[in-house]
Tab-separated table of C-alpha atoms in Angstrom:
chain	number	residue	atom	x	y	z
A	11	MET	CA	-0.134	0.009	-0.140
A	12	LYS	CA	1.594	3.568	-0.992
A	13	ARG	CA	1.297	6.665	0.994
A	14	PRO	CA	-2.421	7.924	0.627
A	15	ASP	CA	-2.570	10.690	-1.867
A	16	TRP	CA	-4.473	13.236	0.586
A	17	SER	CA	-6.344	15.966	-1.285
A	18	ALA	CA	-7.078	19.217	1.058
A	19	GLY	CA	-9.932	21.613	0.177
A	20	ASN	CA	-12.755	19.421	-0.323
A	21	ARG	CA	-16.610	20.094	0.561
A	22	LEU	CA	-18.548	16.912	1.920
A	23	GLU	CA	-22.190	16.662	2.412
A	24	LEU	CA	-23.441	13.447	4.311
A	25	LEU	CA	-26.679	11.969	2.566
A	26	GLU	CA	-28.839	9.574	4.372
A	27	ASN	CA	-30.729	6.927	2.454
A	28	GLY	CA	-32.277	7.077	-0.732
A	29	GLU	CA	-34.505	10.164	0.008
A	30	GLU	CA	-31.399	12.005	0.245
A	31	PHE	CA	-29.149	10.336	-2.175
A	32	PHE	CA	-31.078	9.999	-5.157
A	33	PRO	CA	-32.363	13.422	-5.644
A	34	ALA	CA	-29.126	14.884	-5.130
A	35	VAL	CA	-27.332	12.466	-7.739
A	36	PHE	CA	-30.102	13.226	-10.060
A	37	ALA	CA	-30.045	16.833	-10.028
A	38	ALA	CA	-26.325	16.560	-10.541
A	39	ILE	CA	-26.964	14.645	-13.545
A	40	GLU	CA	-29.586	17.219	-14.886
A	41	GLY	CA	-26.948	20.030	-14.417
A	42	ALA	CA	-24.237	17.891	-16.159
A	43	LYS	CA	-22.744	19.624	-19.156
A	44	GLN	CA	-20.034	17.371	-20.416
A	45	GLU	CA	-19.822	14.124	-18.590
A	46	VAL	CA	-21.517	11.580	-16.134
A	47	ILE	CA	-19.767	8.380	-15.042
A	48	ILE	CA	-21.533	5.978	-12.992
A	49	GLU	CA	-20.607	2.438	-11.202
A	50	THR	CA	-23.006	0.431	-9.343
A	51	PHE	CA	-23.393	-3.079	-7.946
A	52	ILE	CA	-27.312	-2.840	-8.255
A	53	LEU	CA	-29.383	-1.269	-10.879
A	54	PHE	CA	-33.170	-2.470	-10.681
A	55	GLU	CA	-35.733	-1.958	-13.068
A	56	ASP	CA	-38.056	-0.430	-10.361
A	57	LYS	CA	-39.153	3.106	-9.721
A	58	VAL	CA	-35.585	4.204	-8.765
A	59	GLY	CA	-34.136	2.633	-11.878
A	60	LEU	CA	-36.628	4.387	-13.881
A	61	ALA	CA	-35.976	7.750	-12.705
A	62	LEU	CA	-32.114	7.315	-12.942
A	63	ARG	CA	-32.755	6.020	-16.785
A	64	GLU	CA	-35.077	9.064	-17.302
A	65	VAL	CA	-32.366	11.612	-15.910
A	66	LEU	CA	-29.493	9.615	-18.065
A	67	ILE	CA	-31.517	9.620	-21.205
A	68	ALA	CA	-32.255	13.472	-20.987
A	69	ALA	CA	-28.453	14.199	-20.473
A	70	ALA	CA	-27.251	11.929	-23.335
A	71	LYS	CA	-29.564	13.669	-25.646
A	72	ARG	CA	-28.403	17.376	-24.646
A	73	GLY	CA	-24.879	15.898	-25.667
A	74	VAL	CA	-23.535	14.891	-22.415
A	75	ARG	CA	-21.153	11.635	-22.508
A	76	VAL	CA	-22.883	9.026	-20.261
A	77	ASP	CA	-21.234	5.763	-19.116
A	78	MET	CA	-22.701	3.442	-16.727
A	79	THR	CA	-20.915	0.346	-15.498
A	80	VAL	CA	-23.180	-2.417	-13.525
A	81	ASP	CA	-21.963	-5.490	-11.968
A	82	GLY	CA	-23.272	-8.698	-13.732
A	83	PHE	CA	-24.072	-10.453	-10.686
A	84	GLY	CA	-25.917	-7.677	-8.928
A	85	SER	CA	-27.655	-6.471	-11.833
A	86	PRO	CA	-28.398	-9.729	-13.602
A	87	GLU	CA	-31.454	-8.936	-15.673
A	88	LEU	CA	-32.797	-5.853	-17.558
A	89	SER	CA	-35.280	-5.498	-20.129
A	90	MET	CA	-34.671	-5.071	-23.819
A	91	ASN	CA	-37.102	-2.007	-23.709
A	92	PHE	CA	-35.085	-0.592	-20.576
A	93	VAL	CA	-31.956	-0.900	-22.243
A	94	ASP	CA	-32.757	0.311	-25.710
A	95	GLY	CA	-33.950	3.534	-24.449
A	96	LEU	CA	-30.681	4.134	-23.051
A	97	THR	CA	-28.600	3.150	-25.623
A	98	GLU	CA	-30.694	4.544	-28.481
A	99	ALA	CA	-30.298	7.786	-26.665
A	100	GLY	CA	-26.394	7.492	-26.235
A	101	VAL	CA	-26.003	6.061	-23.025
A	102	ARG	CA	-22.877	3.527	-23.036
A	103	LEU	CA	-24.070	1.077	-20.518
A	104	HIS	CA	-21.492	-1.726	-19.649
A	105	VAL	CA	-21.692	-4.851	-17.671
A	106	PHE	CA	-18.659	-5.946	-15.678
A	107	ASP	CA	-18.085	-9.678	-15.662
A	108	PRO	CA	-21.502	-10.625	-17.272
A	109	PRO	CA	-23.296	-13.968	-16.055
A	110	PRO	CA	-23.133	-16.961	-18.069
A	111	LYS	CA	-25.790	-17.697	-20.146
A	112	LEU	CA	-26.650	-20.881	-18.363
A	113	SER	CA	-27.438	-18.924	-14.799
A	114	ARG	CA	-27.141	-15.367	-13.914
A	115	ARG	CA	-26.258	-16.533	-10.270
A	116	LEU	CA	-23.060	-18.561	-10.600
A	117	LYS	CA	-20.385	-16.122	-10.439
A	118	PRO	CA	-20.848	-14.565	-6.782
A	119	PHE	CA	-17.101	-13.821	-6.207
A	120	ARG	CA	-14.800	-11.018	-7.143
A	121	ARG	CA	-17.563	-8.563	-7.974
A	122	LEU	CA	-17.730	-4.800	-8.811
A	123	HIS	CA	-19.171	-3.808	-5.490
A	124	ARG	CA	-18.400	-0.112	-5.807
A	125	LYS	CA	-20.958	2.890	-6.006
A	126	ILE	CA	-19.385	5.937	-7.488
A	127	VAL	CA	-20.982	8.954	-9.534
A	128	VAL	CA	-18.786	11.563	-10.913
A	129	VAL	CA	-20.609	14.445	-13.077
A	130	ASP	CA	-18.143	16.782	-15.021
A	131	GLY	CA	-14.964	15.850	-13.123
A	132	GLU	CA	-16.577	18.420	-10.373
A	133	THR	CA	-18.904	16.572	-8.316
A	134	GLY	CA	-18.674	13.301	-6.835
A	135	PHE	CA	-20.762	10.837	-5.013
A	136	ILE	CA	-19.385	7.426	-3.457
A	137	GLY	CA	-21.169	5.208	-0.484
A	138	GLY	CA	-23.364	2.237	-0.209
A	139	ILE	CA	-26.498	3.003	-1.971
A	140	ASN	CA	-27.687	1.136	-4.856
A	141	TYR	CA	-30.030	2.158	-7.822
A	142	SER	CA	-33.028	0.149	-6.397
A	143	ALA	CA	-36.206	1.064	-4.568
A	144	ASP	CA	-35.223	-0.805	-1.391
A	145	HIS	CA	-33.340	2.131	-0.147
A	146	LEU	CA	-36.376	4.201	0.253
A	147	ILE	CA	-38.416	4.164	3.380
A	148	ASP	CA	-41.717	3.486	1.881
A	149	PHE	CA	-40.446	0.282	0.598
A	150	GLY	CA	-41.588	-1.133	4.074
A	151	PRO	CA	-39.832	-3.352	6.681
A	152	GLU	CA	-37.177	-4.223	4.310
A	153	ALA	CA	-36.207	-1.091	3.399
A	154	LYS	CA	-32.186	-0.163	3.911
A	155	GLN	CA	-30.538	2.357	6.282
A	156	ASP	CA	-27.400	3.641	4.319
A	157	TYR	CA	-25.198	6.457	3.671
A	158	ALA	CA	-23.255	8.098	0.917
A	159	VAL	CA	-21.327	11.419	0.499
A	160	ARG	CA	-21.704	14.194	-2.114
A	161	VAL	CA	-18.149	15.726	-2.471
A	162	GLU	CA	-16.980	18.499	-4.244
A	163	GLY	CA	-13.290	19.615	-4.635
A	164	PRO	CA	-9.699	18.216	-5.681
A	165	VAL	CA	-10.515	14.586	-4.592
A	166	VAL	CA	-13.077	14.273	-7.215
A	167	ALA	CA	-10.359	13.771	-9.658
A	168	GLN	CA	-9.630	10.383	-7.672
A	169	LEU	CA	-12.892	9.172	-8.179
A	170	ARG	CA	-12.655	9.908	-12.047
A	171	ARG	CA	-9.605	8.191	-12.193
A	172	VAL	CA	-10.655	5.065	-10.465
A	173	THR	CA	-13.817	4.894	-12.567
A	174	GLY	CA	-11.737	5.455	-15.723
A	175	GLU	CA	-9.659	2.259	-15.026
A	176	ILE	CA	-12.715	0.313	-15.400
A	177	LEU	CA	-13.903	1.968	-18.388
A	178	ALA	CA	-10.223	1.676	-19.915
A	179	THR	CA	-10.759	-2.288	-20.142
A	180	ALA	CA	-14.137	-1.906	-21.843
A	181	THR	CA	-14.547	-3.936	-25.056
A	182	THR	CA	-16.932	-3.576	-28.113
A	183	GLN	CA	-16.039	-6.915	-29.418
A	184	THR	CA	-14.676	-9.537	-27.612
A	185	PRO	CA	-13.859	-9.987	-23.786
A	186	SER	CA	-10.511	-9.129	-23.126
A	187	ALA	CA	-8.265	-9.475	-20.135
A	188	GLY	CA	-8.947	-6.626	-17.575
A	189	PRO	CA	-7.243	-5.696	-14.483
A	190	THR	CA	-8.744	-8.662	-12.749
A	191	ALA	CA	-8.010	-11.324	-15.598
A	192	GLN	CA	-4.533	-12.450	-14.724
A	193	ARG	CA	-4.859	-16.298	-14.283
A	194	ARG	CA	-2.619	-17.753	-11.700
A	195	TRP	CA	-2.474	-20.545	-8.881
A	196	TRP	CA	-0.936	-18.156	-6.452
A	197	PRO	CA	-1.604	-14.485	-5.451
A	198	SER	CA	0.656	-11.730	-6.897
A	199	ARG	CA	0.746	-8.231	-6.844
A	200	ALA	CA	0.747	-7.187	-10.549
A	201	LYS	CA	1.945	-3.850	-11.887
A	202	GLU	CA	-0.670	-1.144	-11.397
A	203	PRO	CA	-1.972	0.277	-14.440
A	204	ARG	CA	-0.412	3.327	-15.686
A	205	ARG	CA	-2.311	6.595	-14.702
A	206	SER	CA	-3.009	8.985	-17.380
A	207	ASP	CA	-1.773	12.767	-16.833
A	208	PRO	CA	-4.105	14.948	-14.625
A	209	SER	CA	-5.662	16.747	-17.535
A	210	ALA	CA	-6.987	13.357	-18.706
A	211	ASP	CA	-8.867	13.168	-15.339
A	212	GLY	CA	-10.413	16.791	-15.903
A	213	GLY	CA	-7.677	18.266	-13.739
A	214	ARG	CA	-7.671	18.939	-10.127
A	215	ALA	CA	-11.090	20.892	-9.276
A	216	SER	CA	-10.626	24.160	-7.517
A	217	SER	CA	-10.786	24.316	-3.485
A	218	ARG	CA	-14.555	24.192	-2.606
A	219	GLY	CA	-14.011	23.314	1.251
A	220	GLN	CA	-11.824	22.554	4.467
A	221	ALA	CA	-11.982	18.526	4.345
A	222	LYS	CA	-8.953	16.471	3.639
A	223	ALA	CA	-10.007	13.212	1.829
A	224	VAL	CA	-8.461	10.382	-0.148
A	225	VAL	CA	-10.345	7.859	-2.315
A	226	VAL	CA	-8.977	4.062	-1.114
A	227	THR	CA	-9.883	1.204	-3.165
A	228	ARG	CA	-9.654	-2.726	-2.896
A	229	ASP	CA	-8.947	-4.726	-6.168
A	230	ASN	CA	-7.295	-8.074	-6.689
A	231	HIS	CA	-3.704	-6.981	-7.601
A	232	ARG	CA	-1.646	-3.731	-6.045
A	233	HIS	CA	-4.828	-2.809	-3.474
A	234	ARG	CA	-5.724	-5.951	-1.983
A	235	ASP	CA	-6.103	-4.803	1.743
A	236	ASP	CA	-5.664	-1.077	1.449
A	237	ILE	CA	-9.338	-0.399	2.887
A	238	GLU	CA	-8.624	-2.863	5.892
A	239	ARG	CA	-5.388	-1.350	6.491
A	240	MET	CA	-6.765	2.105	6.681
A	241	TYR	CA	-9.127	0.722	9.021
A	242	ARG	CA	-6.405	-0.894	11.301
A	243	MET	CA	-4.172	2.577	11.142
A	244	ALA	CA	-7.266	4.461	12.469
A	245	LEU	CA	-7.947	1.745	15.272
A	246	HIS	CA	-4.296	1.934	16.134
A	247	ALA	CA	-4.304	5.649	16.529
A	248	ALA	CA	-7.634	5.901	18.078
A	249	ARG	CA	-7.657	7.738	21.673
A	250	HIS	CA	-11.186	8.349	22.863
A	251	GLU	CA	-13.732	6.625	20.605
A	252	VAL	CA	-14.804	4.492	17.686
A	253	ILE	CA	-18.063	3.925	15.939
A	254	ILE	CA	-18.256	1.508	13.257
A	255	ALA	CA	-21.821	0.638	11.544
A	256	ASN	CA	-21.316	-1.987	9.007
A	257	ALA	CA	-23.948	-4.293	7.261
A	258	TYR	CA	-21.717	-7.507	6.743
A	259	PHE	CA	-19.513	-7.952	9.597
A	260	PHE	CA	-16.972	-10.785	9.768
A	261	PRO	CA	-13.270	-9.360	9.800
A	262	GLY	CA	-10.235	-11.327	9.815
A	263	PHE	CA	-7.927	-11.670	12.585
A	264	LEU	CA	-5.926	-8.641	12.427
A	265	LEU	CA	-8.710	-6.357	12.234
A	266	LEU	CA	-10.662	-7.974	14.956
A	267	ARG	CA	-7.404	-7.723	16.999
A	268	SER	CA	-7.278	-3.915	16.186
A	269	MET	CA	-10.840	-3.519	17.701
A	270	GLN	CA	-9.847	-5.584	20.638
A	271	ARG	CA	-6.789	-3.836	21.628
A	272	ALA	CA	-8.246	-0.380	20.981
A	273	ALA	CA	-10.916	-1.416	23.592
A	274	ARG	CA	-8.526	-2.638	26.041
A	275	ARG	CA	-6.555	0.334	26.173
A	276	GLY	CA	-9.897	2.303	27.182
A	277	VAL	CA	-11.117	3.578	23.710
A	278	LYS	CA	-15.102	3.491	23.490
A	279	VAL	CA	-15.559	0.824	20.770
A	280	HIS	CA	-19.091	0.633	19.434
A	281	LEU	CA	-20.357	-1.608	16.792
A	282	ILE	CA	-23.593	-0.859	14.965
A	283	LEU	CA	-24.651	-4.438	13.182
A	284	GLN	CA	-27.596	-6.405	11.616
A	285	GLY	CA	-30.446	-6.893	14.035
A	286	GLN	CA	-32.899	-7.312	11.252
A	287	PRO	CA	-30.688	-8.748	8.243
A	288	ASP	CA	-32.015	-8.877	5.003
A	289	ILE	CA	-29.669	-12.138	4.122
A	290	ALA	CA	-30.172	-14.479	7.194
A	291	TRP	CA	-26.371	-15.675	7.467
A	292	ALA	CA	-25.149	-12.155	7.957
A	293	ARG	CA	-26.284	-11.768	11.554
A	294	TRP	CA	-25.247	-15.503	12.329
A	295	ALA	CA	-21.719	-14.703	10.907
A	296	ALA	CA	-21.328	-11.630	12.963
A	297	GLN	CA	-22.567	-13.154	15.935
A	298	MET	CA	-19.741	-15.702	15.726
A	299	VAL	CA	-17.238	-12.836	16.611
A	300	TYR	CA	-19.568	-11.321	19.354
A	301	ASP	CA	-17.968	-13.154	22.578
A	302	ARG	CA	-14.453	-12.107	21.776
A	303	LEU	CA	-15.381	-8.595	21.237
A	304	MET	CA	-17.288	-8.086	24.068
A	305	ARG	CA	-14.806	-9.764	26.321
A	306	ALA	CA	-12.194	-7.071	25.374
A	307	GLY	CA	-14.760	-4.110	26.074
A	308	VAL	CA	-16.509	-3.648	22.560
A	309	HIS	CA	-19.913	-2.343	22.669
A	310	ILE	CA	-22.128	-4.062	20.150
A	311	HIS	CA	-25.490	-2.538	19.172
A	312	GLU	CA	-28.022	-4.357	16.839
A	313	TYR	CA	-30.080	-2.285	14.626
A	314	CYS	CA	-33.445	-3.346	15.269
A	315	GLU	CA	-35.970	-1.208	12.724
A	316	ARG	CA	-34.955	-2.875	9.339
A	317	PRO	CA	-31.917	-3.807	7.452
A	318	ILE	CA	-28.721	-1.976	7.716
A	319	HIS	CA	-26.925	-1.529	4.763
A	320	ALA	CA	-24.315	1.196	6.077
A	321	LYS	CA	-20.433	1.007	5.703
A	322	VAL	CA	-19.619	4.016	7.567
A	323	ALA	CA	-17.080	4.612	10.510
A	324	LEU	CA	-15.581	7.412	12.621
A	325	VAL	CA	-12.540	7.349	15.024
A	326	ASP	CA	-12.293	10.480	17.547
A	327	ASP	CA	-13.254	13.794	16.231
A	328	HIS	CA	-11.600	13.984	13.061
A	329	TRP	CA	-11.186	10.599	11.120
A	330	SER	CA	-14.025	8.953	9.226
A	331	THR	CA	-14.857	6.826	6.211
A	332	VAL	CA	-17.888	6.221	3.973
A	333	GLY	CA	-17.911	3.680	1.283
A	334	SER	CA	-18.919	0.687	-0.356
A	335	SER	CA	-16.629	-1.881	1.649
A	336	ASN	CA	-18.450	-4.219	4.281
A	337	LEU	CA	-16.077	-6.084	6.804
A	338	ASP	CA	-16.386	-9.125	5.696
A	339	PRO	CA	-14.572	-11.643	3.630
A	340	LEU	CA	-16.204	-10.772	0.257
A	341	SER	CA	-15.467	-7.193	0.394
A	342	LEU	CA	-11.996	-7.496	2.456
A	343	SER	CA	-10.632	-10.090	0.050
A	344	LEU	CA	-12.484	-10.389	-3.236
A	345	ASN	CA	-14.551	-7.641	-4.335
A	346	LEU	CA	-13.832	-4.479	-6.135
A	347	GLU	CA	-14.435	-1.679	-3.477
A	348	ALA	CA	-13.943	1.969	-2.779
A	349	ASN	CA	-14.266	4.045	0.386
A	350	LEU	CA	-13.572	7.964	0.864
A	351	ILE	CA	-11.555	8.295	3.946
A	352	VAL	CA	-12.002	12.012	5.509
A	353	GLU	CA	-10.167	13.926	7.966
A	354	ASP	CA	-12.614	16.765	8.961
A	355	ARG	CA	-14.045	17.540	12.473
A	356	ALA	CA	-17.121	19.081	10.736
A	357	PHE	CA	-17.916	15.965	8.738
A	358	ASN	CA	-17.219	13.664	11.695
A	359	ARG	CA	-19.409	15.354	13.807
A	360	VAL	CA	-22.462	15.347	11.518
A	361	LEU	CA	-21.709	11.403	11.233
A	362	ARG	CA	-21.420	10.743	14.769
A	363	ASP	CA	-24.761	12.625	15.593
A	364	LYS	CA	-26.530	10.273	12.853
A	365	LEU	CA	-25.007	7.329	14.363
A	366	LEU	CA	-25.326	8.316	18.150
A	367	ALA	CA	-29.336	8.533	17.280
A	368	LEU	CA	-29.368	5.476	15.714
A	369	MET	CA	-27.716	3.910	18.732
A	370	LYS	CA	-30.094	5.634	21.382
A	371	HIS	CA	-33.556	5.108	19.674
A	372	GLN	CA	-33.181	2.166	17.007
A	373	CYS	CA	-30.648	-0.511	18.497
A	374	LYS	CA	-30.208	-2.724	21.187
A	375	LEU	CA	-27.144	-3.014	23.340
A	376	GLN	CA	-26.044	-6.799	23.159
A	377	LYS	CA	-25.096	-8.439	26.431
A	378	ILE	CA	-22.502	-11.052	26.716
A	379	GLU	CA	-24.617	-13.656	28.296
A	380	GLU	CA	-26.628	-13.675	25.021
A	381	THR	CA	-23.620	-14.377	22.640
A	382	ASN	CA	-22.826	-18.012	21.501
A	383	ALA	CA	-20.287	-18.495	23.912
A	384	HIS	CA	-22.725	-19.940	26.274
A	385	ARG	CA	-24.315	-22.630	23.783
A	386	TRP	CA	-23.369	-26.272	24.135
A	387	TRP	CA	-22.424	-26.466	20.415
A	388	TRP	CA	-19.855	-23.742	20.865
A	389	ARG	CA	-18.306	-24.954	23.854
A	390	LEU	CA	-17.621	-28.054	21.890
A	391	GLY	CA	-15.324	-26.182	19.619
A	392	MET	CA	-17.969	-25.810	16.626
A	393	GLY	CA	-17.871	-21.924	16.896
A	394	ALA	CA	-14.019	-22.026	16.505
A	395	PHE	CA	-13.999	-24.184	13.678
A	396	VAL	CA	-16.847	-22.491	11.847
A	397	PHE	CA	-14.950	-19.194	12.320
A	398	HIS	CA	-11.573	-20.300	11.054
A	399	VAL	CA	-12.888	-21.950	7.896
A	400	MET	CA	-15.037	-18.917	6.932
A	401	ARG	CA	-11.727	-16.699	7.931
A	402	HIS	CA	-9.705	-18.395	5.298
A	403	PHE	CA	-12.236	-18.956	2.582
A	404	PRO	CA	-11.315	-15.985	0.622
A	405	ARG	CA	-7.656	-16.755	0.599
A	406	TRP	CA	-8.283	-20.425	-0.407
A	407	LEU	CA	-10.582	-19.238	-3.164
A	408	ALA	CA	-7.944	-16.499	-4.141
A	409	ARG	CA	-5.667	-19.226	-5.362
A	410	LEU	CA	-7.716	-20.595	-7.839
A	411	PRO	CA	-7.463	-19.909	-11.498
A	412	ARG	CA	-9.321	-16.602	-12.156
A	413	GLN	CA	-11.473	-16.297	-15.286
A	414	ALA	CA	-11.134	-12.892	-17.433
A	415	GLN	CA	-13.700	-10.278	-16.195
A	416	PRO	CA	-14.399	-8.268	-19.037
A	417	VAL	CA	-16.440	-5.117	-19.224
A	418	MET	CA	-18.700	-5.516	-22.107
A	419	PRO	CA	-21.562	-3.407	-23.606
A	420	VAL	CA	-24.778	-4.594	-22.211
A	421	ALA	CA	-26.028	-5.649	-25.415
A	422	GLN	CA	-23.709	-8.332	-25.861
A	423	THR	CA	-24.522	-9.877	-22.490
A	424	PRO	CA	-27.178	-12.297	-20.962
A	425	VAL	CA	-28.174	-9.273	-18.864
A	426	VAL	CA	-30.740	-8.135	-21.393
A	427	VAL	CA	-33.864	-10.115	-21.279
A	428	SER	CA	-37.246	-9.806	-23.448
A	429	ALA	CA	-39.157	-8.503	-20.114
A	430	SER	CA	-38.306	-7.545	-16.673
A	431	GLN	CA	-39.453	-9.971	-13.720
A	432	LEU	CA	-40.145	-6.731	-11.541
A	433	PRO	CA	-43.554	-5.837	-11.046
A	434	ALA	CA	-44.377	-2.740	-13.666
A	435	ALA	CA	-43.438	0.298	-11.963
A	436	GLU	CA	-43.444	4.187	-13.001
A	437	ALA	CA	-40.407	6.203	-12.359
A	438	TRP	CA	-40.131	7.869	-9.164
A	439	GLN	CA	-41.108	11.425	-8.825
A	440	TRP	CA	-37.961	12.409	-6.987
A	441	GLN	CA	-38.452	16.255	-7.600
A	442	SER	CA	-41.009	16.390	-5.031
A	443	VAL	CA	-39.217	14.485	-2.142
A	444	SER	CA	-38.325	16.455	0.987
A	445	ALA	CA	-36.022	15.435	3.347
A	446	LEU	CA	-37.461	13.299	6.358
A	447	SER	CA	-37.795	14.734	9.644
A	448	GLY	CA	-35.536	12.088	11.183
A	449	ALA	CA	-37.924	11.766	14.029
A	450	PRO	CA	-37.267	8.419	15.959
A	451	ARG	CA	-39.714	5.689	15.472
A	452	GLU	CA	-40.770	2.806	17.940
A	453	THR	CA	-37.975	-0.223	17.663
A	454	CYS	CA	-37.541	-3.256	19.181
A	455	LEU	CA	-35.767	-1.221	22.039
A	456	SER	CA	-38.694	1.081	22.575
A	457	LYS	CA	-40.750	-1.741	22.791
A	458	GLU	CA	-38.666	-3.542	25.385
A	459	THR	CA	-38.447	-0.447	27.446
A	460	ALA	CA	-42.223	-0.204	27.573
A	461	GLU	CA	-42.643	-3.411	28.808
């Protein structure tokens, strides 16, 4: 890992859930004059996907260059009508590592899990929010709690460079060996692709604020553990407080040890994890490490209201991160991820206020006597066995031969289907959406308290 390329002079805005994120992104696209670049894991043909389609088509028709890359596993089906409207308007819609024709769910590893938007090289967005209606509160009990960041300033050039490296591998004919296509039976640190000069990135935007920030990525070459290392460095430097909110939590030994050591030297370490998970095994996997963390003094809060999809953290009063990386084997060892690391007291304070409100009103503090350590199968060693198997699984998987992961035009992939399997929907009327009041609703914690 190279020394982080910190950029000063950035203006940041924390965006909570789709109600704040989608209107901000769509408005930026509506104002685009030259270029829009989007990377996302999930694009669904629901009311959010249709609203995004509308603003992208409008941008392309007025002469804006629009490139959008979706992941072939996360976005396995888009109807021909949906795709044709985009491509006929001039939108360049790409698919990262398209699924095989036999099955659209056979390639779950080494996915493009990043969520990035860059508009005109001046405005950027990064976080954990996909383009799907389940990031809106009105989706119901399964609506996800999540965060993203709008950023203006010099660090936007880093976001553009990151997205450009994926687009540089796109093909219009046959699959080619992209940055993840190297076939080896052992891990290696391949040479990093040459970066174009700054002018090709749209130059460095002028100073817009006071925040210092850097984009940190994870790939399967020179940046295998950069995001995890940034977490560990922040934990090692922590003096007073750490708050981590993460959807899928099953970190490796080094990161667990960093959390334990921070708690043992008196740092208040709080974890906000799944209490109502959208994937059943997510909570079960996280609970495998509850006992060892809680015995070290880590406080674990389970978010009770609905699934939490966040990938955010803060340390003390100045360091924070928002991005796409979970703290599980898939994100830390296999997927392509991107996080924004921030050193700014004002942004840290805003994020801290949001997370403290979750802990106070919408979470349940776990007790050590409720952990798996008191169950008979754990005492027989089953817990330790499962933990070590899951922890080493990504390393074993990384040693298998890797297939080429091309970035292809959507029309050349099995992603395009004759008709969407989702219920018919109309584009979301995002212009009329106002920010939520943020008043806490009754949750499992408040119910328990009332009883």
